[in-house]
């Protein structure tokens, strides 16, 4: 029996290179060895109140881009979270035994309280219970996510174990973070500080769907500095970030060439960024072309979403039926 894997991404727009190298490539590799459920976390995204017009477009982007990156709907179960109402039902049951204190202590909740004090809703507080429901609904044991999600997984284990204790059943297994790669990659952004993230704005991200022109333009504006002033100087963050990006998309020779120029103080950032842009375009092009094709094929997308929802519900219904009976709901 293959082990079960669950992972989700909140639909908040298009996927960027950070999402690709940090998450989606991992999904693609895992699908052949595990029983994988990859879903689009549209219920989670409601905490930030997307408009009805935006919501569907965001979900569509992620679905198209998952497929374009190589997640195979015959191999894995790809579904949209809101198509599986059993998740919301399990969320309700888990909430009955999730305590205010532990939810308030979650770092992601505390961050939100700080960053958006005028929208501290109950959905944000119970975000970890919904995430636990996503994972427990399929009794998953492995969850491919980044370090920032470690605490949510710990809470998932707490909620699952608590349920088991409460109902004297060895029902939910424990799920742990998992990375296929030995080392988690962190893809830097273009603004000279920190990782590539949508919260840094469009100019900080290279999207999988970006056209060659868009990539050239964004790269030409990527933050650099006045240039090295002594030989073999340590690179400041903005420059190191661009070298890290080059390590991801360019050949080892190209990287060594520009590293040499930097060390000899002979680097011209214009040429460096142009090369990086062209290598990104080479990397992106096949994915972008598939995105363009798939975006036009609504019939296919509908088929994939329905097939995924059916497969996910089959597994979810079984869990909910067991859970209802453990809780003590009985038909008359
Ligand atoms: P964003 O920061 O743009 O809002 P998300 O938080 O929605 O991205 O991330 C979705 C997934 O992509 C998560 O699994 C996260 O770990 C991964 N991810 C996002 N940005 C990066 C990055 N710059 N490097 C590596 N992985 C990333
Ligand atoms: N919280 C995750 C993130 O922000 C997204 C997510 C929701 C998720 N439910 C999940 C990831 C279940 C893995 C499993 O990246």
Tab-separated table of C-alpha atoms and ligand atoms in Angstrom:
chain	number	residue	atom	x	y	z
A	1	UNK	CA	0.000	0.000	0.000
A	2	UNK	CA	1.326	3.403	-0.972
A	3	UNK	CA	1.471	6.021	1.777
A	4	UNK	CA	-0.994	8.876	1.509
A	5	UNK	CA	0.166	12.426	0.838
A	6	UNK	CA	-1.901	15.617	1.026
A	7	UNK	CA	-0.931	19.158	0.139
A	8	UNK	CA	-2.743	22.353	-0.745
A	9	UNK	CA	-1.984	25.813	-2.053
A	10	UNK	CA	-4.192	28.805	-1.376
A	11	UNK	CA	-5.389	30.334	-4.643
A	12	UNK	CA	-4.334	33.950	-4.425
A	13	UNK	CA	-3.245	34.553	-8.021
A	14	UNK	CA	-0.723	33.048	-10.383
A	15	UNK	CA	2.044	30.659	-9.336
A	16	UNK	CA	5.588	32.033	-9.325
A	17	UNK	CA	9.009	30.386	-9.483
A	18	UNK	CA	9.066	30.166	-5.663
A	19	UNK	CA	5.863	28.117	-5.645
A	20	UNK	CA	7.234	26.011	-8.472
A	21	UNK	CA	10.629	25.128	-7.009
A	22	UNK	CA	9.452	25.179	-3.382
A	23	UNK	CA	6.293	23.134	-3.790
A	24	UNK	CA	4.989	22.034	-7.179
A	25	UNK	CA	8.119	20.197	-8.446
A	26	UNK	CA	7.997	18.194	-5.241
A	27	UNK	CA	4.372	17.265	-5.961
A	28	UNK	CA	5.221	16.174	-9.492
A	29	UNK	CA	7.998	13.882	-8.291
A	30	UNK	CA	5.952	12.395	-5.466
A	31	UNK	CA	2.946	11.407	-7.495
A	32	UNK	CA	4.548	8.212	-8.789
A	33	UNK	CA	5.523	6.860	-5.386
A	34	UNK	CA	2.633	7.894	-3.170
A	35	UNK	CA	-1.125	8.058	-3.108
A	36	UNK	CA	-1.324	11.824	-3.617
A	37	UNK	CA	-4.085	14.345	-3.022
A	38	UNK	CA	-3.271	17.851	-4.252
A	39	UNK	CA	-5.958	20.423	-3.708
A	40	UNK	CA	-6.643	24.092	-4.220
A	41	UNK	CA	-7.396	25.599	-0.820
A	42	UNK	CA	-10.191	27.968	-1.785
A	43	UNK	CA	-11.924	27.669	1.603
A	44	UNK	CA	-8.719	28.829	3.307
A	45	UNK	CA	-8.494	31.757	0.919
A	46	UNK	CA	-11.845	33.108	2.163
A	47	UNK	CA	-10.102	34.443	5.273
A	48	UNK	CA	-8.832	37.298	3.109
A	49	UNK	CA	-12.248	37.969	1.497
A	50	UNK	CA	-11.596	37.631	-2.268
A	51	UNK	CA	-14.386	39.049	-4.429
A	52	UNK	CA	-16.638	36.448	-6.131
A	53	UNK	CA	-15.214	37.570	-9.489
A	54	UNK	CA	-11.590	37.089	-8.408
A	55	UNK	CA	-12.098	33.787	-6.592
A	56	UNK	CA	-12.920	31.628	-9.599
A	57	UNK	CA	-10.113	33.123	-11.681
A	58	UNK	CA	-7.567	32.408	-8.934
A	59	UNK	CA	-8.723	28.801	-8.592
A	60	UNK	CA	-8.558	28.394	-12.357
A	61	UNK	CA	-5.005	29.735	-12.467
A	62	UNK	CA	-3.790	27.191	-9.935
A	63	UNK	CA	-5.606	24.304	-11.623
A	64	UNK	CA	-4.191	25.186	-15.044
A	65	UNK	CA	-0.718	25.728	-13.627
A	66	UNK	CA	-0.708	22.494	-11.611
A	67	UNK	CA	-1.513	20.623	-14.813
A	68	UNK	CA	0.984	22.618	-16.881
A	69	UNK	CA	3.745	21.769	-14.387
A	70	UNK	CA	3.086	18.067	-14.772
A	71	UNK	CA	0.708	17.011	-12.027
A	72	UNK	CA	-1.094	14.170	-13.736
A	73	UNK	CA	-4.808	13.867	-12.906
A	74	UNK	CA	-4.704	10.125	-13.609
A	75	UNK	CA	-1.791	9.619	-11.261
A	76	UNK	CA	-2.783	11.989	-8.435
A	77	UNK	CA	-6.088	13.283	-7.154
A	78	UNK	CA	-6.313	16.998	-7.993
A	79	UNK	CA	-9.342	18.732	-6.528
A	80	UNK	CA	-10.816	21.966	-5.374
A	81	UNK	CA	-11.329	22.023	-1.613
A	82	UNK	CA	-14.840	23.511	-1.735
A	83	UNK	CA	-15.955	20.613	-3.978
A	84	UNK	CA	-15.487	18.299	-1.003
A	85	UNK	CA	-17.987	19.381	1.687
A	86	UNK	CA	-16.841	16.522	3.932
A	87	UNK	CA	-13.769	18.659	4.692
A	88	UNK	CA	-15.983	21.389	6.154
A	89	UNK	CA	-17.863	18.785	8.183
A	90	UNK	CA	-14.674	17.352	9.695
A	91	UNK	CA	-13.508	20.932	10.391
A	92	UNK	CA	-16.648	21.448	12.478
A	93	UNK	CA	-16.045	18.301	14.532
A	94	UNK	CA	-12.383	19.132	15.091
A	95	UNK	CA	-13.273	22.661	16.185
A	96	UNK	CA	-15.235	21.251	19.123
A	97	UNK	CA	-11.972	20.047	20.609
A	98	UNK	CA	-9.631	22.797	19.469
A	99	UNK	CA	-8.993	25.223	22.297
A	100	UNK	CA	-8.846	29.014	22.119
A	101	UNK	CA	-5.491	29.100	23.878
A	102	UNK	CA	-3.733	26.793	21.455
A	103	UNK	CA	-5.271	28.467	18.403
A	104	UNK	CA	-4.274	31.915	19.646
A	105	UNK	CA	-0.710	30.746	20.169
A	106	UNK	CA	-0.248	29.815	16.500
A	107	UNK	CA	2.447	31.973	14.934
A	108	UNK	CA	0.554	32.436	11.688
A	109	UNK	CA	-2.455	33.722	13.647
A	110	UNK	CA	-0.314	36.106	15.693
A	111	UNK	CA	1.280	37.383	12.459
A	112	UNK	CA	-2.140	38.081	10.966
A	113	UNK	CA	-3.330	39.869	14.108
A	114	UNK	CA	-0.317	42.115	13.743
A	115	UNK	CA	-0.511	42.627	9.973
A	116	UNK	CA	-4.286	42.988	9.553
A	117	UNK	CA	-5.730	44.083	12.908
A	118	UNK	CA	-8.999	45.158	11.258
A	119	UNK	CA	-9.745	41.654	9.910
A	120	UNK	CA	-9.138	39.181	12.713
A	121	UNK	CA	-11.941	36.756	11.889
A	122	UNK	CA	-12.781	33.338	13.353
A	123	UNK	CA	-11.676	31.706	10.101
A	124	UNK	CA	-8.151	32.964	10.709
A	125	UNK	CA	-8.200	31.684	14.281
A	126	UNK	CA	-9.381	28.246	13.142
A	127	UNK	CA	-7.181	28.100	10.026
A	128	UNK	CA	-5.148	25.268	11.643
A	129	UNK	CA	-8.298	23.199	12.293
A	130	UNK	CA	-9.321	23.505	8.644
A	131	UNK	CA	-5.812	22.522	7.595
A	132	UNK	CA	-5.976	19.547	9.980
A	133	UNK	CA	-9.295	18.552	8.384
A	134	UNK	CA	-7.658	18.702	4.919
A	135	UNK	CA	-4.996	16.264	6.051
A	136	UNK	CA	-7.008	13.979	8.343
A	137	UNK	CA	-9.880	13.588	5.872
A	138	UNK	CA	-7.598	11.336	3.783
A	139	UNK	CA	-5.665	9.984	6.801
A	140	UNK	CA	-2.462	11.281	5.221
A	141	UNK	CA	0.940	10.620	6.775
A	142	UNK	CA	3.106	12.913	4.638
A	143	UNK	CA	2.585	16.573	3.838
A	144	UNK	CA	4.967	18.290	1.405
A	145	UNK	CA	5.134	21.850	2.776
A	146	UNK	CA	7.769	24.353	3.749
A	147	UNK	CA	9.170	25.093	7.193
A	148	UNK	CA	6.607	27.799	7.834
A	149	UNK	CA	3.901	25.114	8.032
A	150	UNK	CA	5.624	22.985	10.676
A	151	UNK	CA	3.521	24.380	13.508
A	152	UNK	CA	0.288	23.708	11.629
A	153	UNK	CA	1.331	20.087	11.228
A	154	UNK	CA	2.085	19.834	14.907
A	155	UNK	CA	-1.426	21.100	15.620
A	156	UNK	CA	-2.816	18.585	13.118
A	157	UNK	CA	-1.158	15.799	15.100
A	158	UNK	CA	-2.523	17.235	18.345
A	159	UNK	CA	-6.079	17.382	16.990
A	160	UNK	CA	-5.892	13.889	15.500
A	161	UNK	CA	-4.467	12.364	18.674
A	162	UNK	CA	-7.007	14.187	20.811
A	163	UNK	CA	-9.822	12.788	18.700
A	164	UNK	CA	-8.356	9.296	19.018
A	165	UNK	CA	-8.123	9.620	22.805
A	166	UNK	CA	-11.561	11.108	23.193
A	167	UNK	CA	-13.254	8.366	21.217
A	168	UNK	CA	-10.981	5.526	22.300
A	169	UNK	CA	-9.994	4.744	18.750
A	170	UNK	CA	-6.691	4.439	17.005
A	171	UNK	CA	-8.183	6.193	14.038
A	172	UNK	CA	-6.166	9.130	12.690
A	173	UNK	CA	-2.480	8.561	11.889
A	174	UNK	CA	0.131	11.265	12.549
A	175	UNK	CA	1.211	13.366	9.570
A	176	UNK	CA	4.661	14.846	9.144
A	177	UNK	CA	6.224	17.453	6.864
A	178	UNK	CA	8.015	15.941	3.954
A	179	UNK	CA	10.377	17.092	1.282
A	180	UNK	CA	11.372	14.966	-1.639
A	181	UNK	CA	14.495	17.011	-2.131
A	182	UNK	CA	17.237	16.673	0.471
A	183	UNK	CA	17.255	20.407	0.985
A	184	UNK	CA	14.319	22.747	0.795
A	185	UNK	CA	14.947	25.401	-1.817
A	186	UNK	CA	14.140	28.961	-1.007
A	187	UNK	CA	13.709	30.986	-4.155
A	188	UNK	CA	14.710	34.642	-3.667
A	189	UNK	CA	12.712	37.554	-5.048
A	190	UNK	CA	13.808	40.404	-7.323
A	191	UNK	CA	13.527	43.260	-4.845
A	192	UNK	CA	16.841	42.577	-3.151
A	193	UNK	CA	15.384	41.331	0.104
A	194	UNK	CA	14.065	37.956	1.086
A	195	UNK	CA	12.107	35.340	-0.783
A	196	UNK	CA	9.975	35.519	-3.868
A	197	UNK	CA	6.455	36.106	-2.592
A	198	UNK	CA	3.239	37.600	-3.847
A	199	UNK	CA	3.231	39.773	-0.769
A	200	UNK	CA	6.291	41.504	-2.283
A	201	UNK	CA	4.188	42.546	-5.279
A	202	UNK	CA	4.227	41.531	-8.968
A	203	UNK	CA	7.631	43.114	-9.576
A	204	UNK	CA	9.194	40.780	-6.991
A	205	UNK	CA	7.941	37.624	-8.708
A	206	UNK	CA	8.533	35.821	-11.967
A	207	UNK	CA	5.246	34.062	-12.698
A	208	UNK	CA	5.133	30.787	-14.607
A	209	UNK	CA	2.791	32.473	-17.081
A	210	UNK	CA	4.999	35.558	-17.610
A	211	UNK	CA	5.782	36.330	-21.248
A	212	UNK	CA	9.424	36.718	-22.381
A	213	UNK	CA	8.897	40.494	-22.570
A	214	UNK	CA	7.528	40.601	-19.028
A	215	UNK	CA	10.494	38.582	-17.748
A	216	UNK	CA	13.025	40.829	-19.525
A	217	UNK	CA	11.360	43.918	-18.110
A	218	UNK	CA	11.171	42.597	-14.544
A	219	UNK	CA	14.761	41.373	-14.644
A	220	UNK	CA	16.056	44.693	-15.965
A	221	UNK	CA	14.495	46.319	-12.897
A	222	UNK	CA	15.749	43.741	-10.393
A	223	UNK	CA	17.598	45.426	-7.535
A	224	UNK	CA	21.422	45.459	-7.678
A	225	UNK	CA	24.081	47.726	-6.125
A	226	UNK	CA	27.032	49.876	-7.213
A	227	UNK	CA	29.157	46.790	-7.910
A	228	UNK	CA	32.026	45.086	-6.059
A	229	UNK	CA	34.847	47.335	-4.918
A	230	UNK	CA	37.388	44.736	-3.854
A	231	UNK	CA	38.257	41.360	-5.317
A	232	UNK	CA	36.476	38.251	-3.985
A	233	UNK	CA	34.150	40.394	-1.945
A	234	UNK	CA	31.233	38.771	-0.102
A	235	UNK	CA	28.004	39.413	-2.005
A	236	UNK	CA	25.351	41.617	-0.406
A	237	UNK	CA	21.846	40.092	-0.207
A	238	UNK	CA	20.450	41.645	-3.411
A	239	UNK	CA	23.353	40.290	-5.491
A	240	UNK	CA	23.462	36.924	-3.754
A	241	UNK	CA	19.737	36.582	-4.493
A	242	UNK	CA	20.315	37.028	-8.224
A	243	UNK	CA	23.157	34.496	-8.135
A	244	UNK	CA	20.849	32.084	-6.283
A	245	UNK	CA	18.252	32.532	-9.018
A	246	UNK	CA	20.937	31.875	-11.616
A	247	UNK	CA	21.882	28.683	-9.790
A	248	UNK	CA	18.295	27.503	-10.234
A	249	UNK	CA	17.701	28.329	-13.906
A	250	UNK	CA	21.121	28.603	-15.594
A	251	UNK	CA	23.891	26.132	-16.392
A	252	UNK	CA	26.812	25.619	-13.991
A	253	UNK	CA	29.138	27.174	-16.606
A	254	UNK	CA	27.103	30.354	-16.837
A	255	UNK	CA	27.003	30.639	-13.071
A	256	UNK	CA	30.769	30.100	-12.775
A	257	UNK	CA	31.393	32.662	-15.538
A	258	UNK	CA	29.505	35.472	-13.771
A	259	UNK	CA	30.806	34.461	-10.360
A	260	UNK	CA	34.338	34.810	-11.781
A	261	UNK	CA	33.547	38.242	-13.218
A	262	UNK	CA	32.117	39.356	-9.866
A	263	UNK	CA	35.210	38.190	-8.015
A	264	UNK	CA	37.426	40.072	-10.466
A	265	UNK	CA	35.225	43.181	-10.157
A	266	UNK	CA	34.548	42.964	-13.904
A	267	UNK	CA	30.840	42.100	-13.739
A	268	UNK	CA	28.361	44.237	-15.670
A	269	UNK	CA	25.021	43.834	-13.983
A	270	UNK	CA	23.173	44.680	-17.198
A	271	UNK	CA	24.705	41.649	-18.974
A	272	UNK	CA	24.299	39.474	-15.890
A	273	UNK	CA	20.586	40.262	-15.602
A	274	UNK	CA	20.069	39.837	-19.358
A	275	UNK	CA	21.580	36.358	-19.229
A	276	UNK	CA	19.457	35.495	-16.202
A	277	UNK	CA	16.336	36.740	-18.020
A	278	UNK	CA	17.101	34.631	-21.105
A	279	UNK	CA	17.681	31.496	-19.010
A	280	UNK	CA	14.444	32.096	-17.138
A	281	UNK	CA	12.642	32.444	-20.454
A	282	UNK	CA	14.119	29.143	-21.665
A	283	UNK	CA	13.016	27.472	-18.466
A	284	UNK	CA	9.536	29.046	-18.461
A	285	UNK	CA	8.620	28.726	-22.116
A	286	UNK	CA	7.392	25.120	-22.248
A	287	UNK	CA	5.357	25.627	-19.071
A	288	UNK	CA	3.970	28.939	-20.334
A	289	UNK	CA	2.935	27.345	-23.615
A	290	UNK	CA	1.096	24.569	-21.796
A	291	UNK	CA	-0.586	27.161	-19.563
A	292	UNK	CA	-1.802	28.998	-22.655
A	293	UNK	CA	-3.174	25.827	-24.230
A	294	UNK	CA	-4.840	24.520	-21.082
A	295	UNK	CA	-6.403	27.919	-20.285
A	296	UNK	CA	-8.431	27.662	-23.459
A	297	UNK	CA	-9.707	24.163	-22.734
A	298	UNK	CA	-12.541	24.696	-20.258
A	299	UNK	CA	-14.077	21.302	-21.092
A	300	UNK	CA	-10.890	19.539	-20.067
A	301	UNK	CA	-10.553	21.621	-16.883
A	302	UNK	CA	-14.136	20.790	-15.957
A	303	UNK	CA	-13.447	17.097	-16.520
A	304	UNK	CA	-10.317	17.187	-14.359
A	305	UNK	CA	-12.079	19.067	-11.543
A	306	UNK	CA	-15.047	16.675	-11.558
A	307	UNK	CA	-12.903	13.564	-11.683
A	308	UNK	CA	-10.738	14.921	-8.841
A	309	UNK	CA	-13.740	15.847	-6.711
A	310	UNK	CA	-15.198	12.363	-7.176
A	311	UNK	CA	-11.999	10.624	-6.162
A	312	UNK	CA	-11.435	12.956	-3.200
A	313	UNK	CA	-15.025	12.569	-2.009
A	314	UNK	CA	-14.809	8.813	-2.147
A	315	UNK	CA	-11.965	8.888	0.354
A	316	UNK	CA	-13.557	11.726	2.377
A	317	UNK	CA	-16.963	10.036	2.661
A	318	UNK	CA	-15.397	6.959	4.132
A	319	UNK	CA	-13.624	9.013	6.816
A	320	UNK	CA	-16.736	11.030	7.632
A	321	UNK	CA	-18.813	7.911	7.947
A	322	UNK	CA	-16.291	6.397	10.396
A	323	UNK	CA	-16.008	9.676	12.301
A	324	UNK	CA	-19.766	10.078	12.629
A	325	UNK	CA	-20.101	6.631	14.017
A	326	UNK	CA	-17.181	7.132	16.448
A	327	UNK	CA	-18.741	10.393	17.663
A	328	UNK	CA	-22.002	8.558	18.273
A	329	UNK	CA	-24.330	9.812	15.556
A	330	UNK	CA	-26.744	7.008	14.801
A	331	UNK	CA	-29.477	6.649	12.230
A	332	UNK	CA	-32.942	5.908	13.597
B	1	LIG	P1	3.368	33.453	-1.427
B	1	LIG	O1	4.496	33.706	-0.458
B	1	LIG	O2	3.684	33.993	-2.766
B	1	LIG	O3	2.029	33.920	-0.892
B	1	LIG	P2	2.427	30.874	-0.709
B	1	LIG	O4	2.622	31.188	0.742
B	1	LIG	O5	1.034	30.786	-1.234
B	1	LIG	O6	3.281	31.875	-1.592
B	1	LIG	O7	3.186	29.493	-1.006
B	1	LIG	C1	2.631	28.333	-1.568
B	1	LIG	C2	3.693	27.244	-1.531
B	1	LIG	O8	4.870	27.646	-2.258
B	1	LIG	C3	4.163	26.885	-0.119
B	1	LIG	O9	4.360	25.470	-0.076
B	1	LIG	C4	5.500	27.596	0.027
B	1	LIG	O10	6.374	26.910	0.900
B	1	LIG	C5	6.034	27.601	-1.414
B	1	LIG	N1	6.818	28.829	-1.656
B	1	LIG	C6	6.328	30.079	-1.793
B	1	LIG	N2	7.317	30.987	-2.026
B	1	LIG	C7	8.472	30.278	-2.036
B	1	LIG	C8	9.853	30.632	-2.253
B	1	LIG	N3	10.209	31.880	-2.521
B	1	LIG	N4	10.773	29.644	-2.196
B	1	LIG	C9	10.403	28.363	-1.954
B	1	LIG	N5	9.126	27.958	-1.759
B	1	LIG	C10	8.159	28.884	-1.787
B	2	LIG	N1	-1.481	26.471	4.912
B	2	LIG	C1	-0.855	26.083	3.672
B	2	LIG	C2	-0.023	27.284	3.126
B	2	LIG	O1	-0.316	28.406	3.447
B	2	LIG	C3	-1.875	25.684	2.616
B	2	LIG	C4	-2.665	24.493	3.069
B	2	LIG	C5	-3.962	24.466	3.485
B	2	LIG	C6	-2.172	23.163	3.184
B	2	LIG	N2	-4.328	23.209	3.830
B	2	LIG	C7	-3.243	22.376	3.669
B	2	LIG	C8	-0.937	22.586	2.911
B	2	LIG	C9	-3.105	21.007	3.891
B	2	LIG	C10	-0.787	21.200	3.154
B	2	LIG	C11	-1.878	20.438	3.631
B	2	LIG	O2	0.913	27.069	2.362
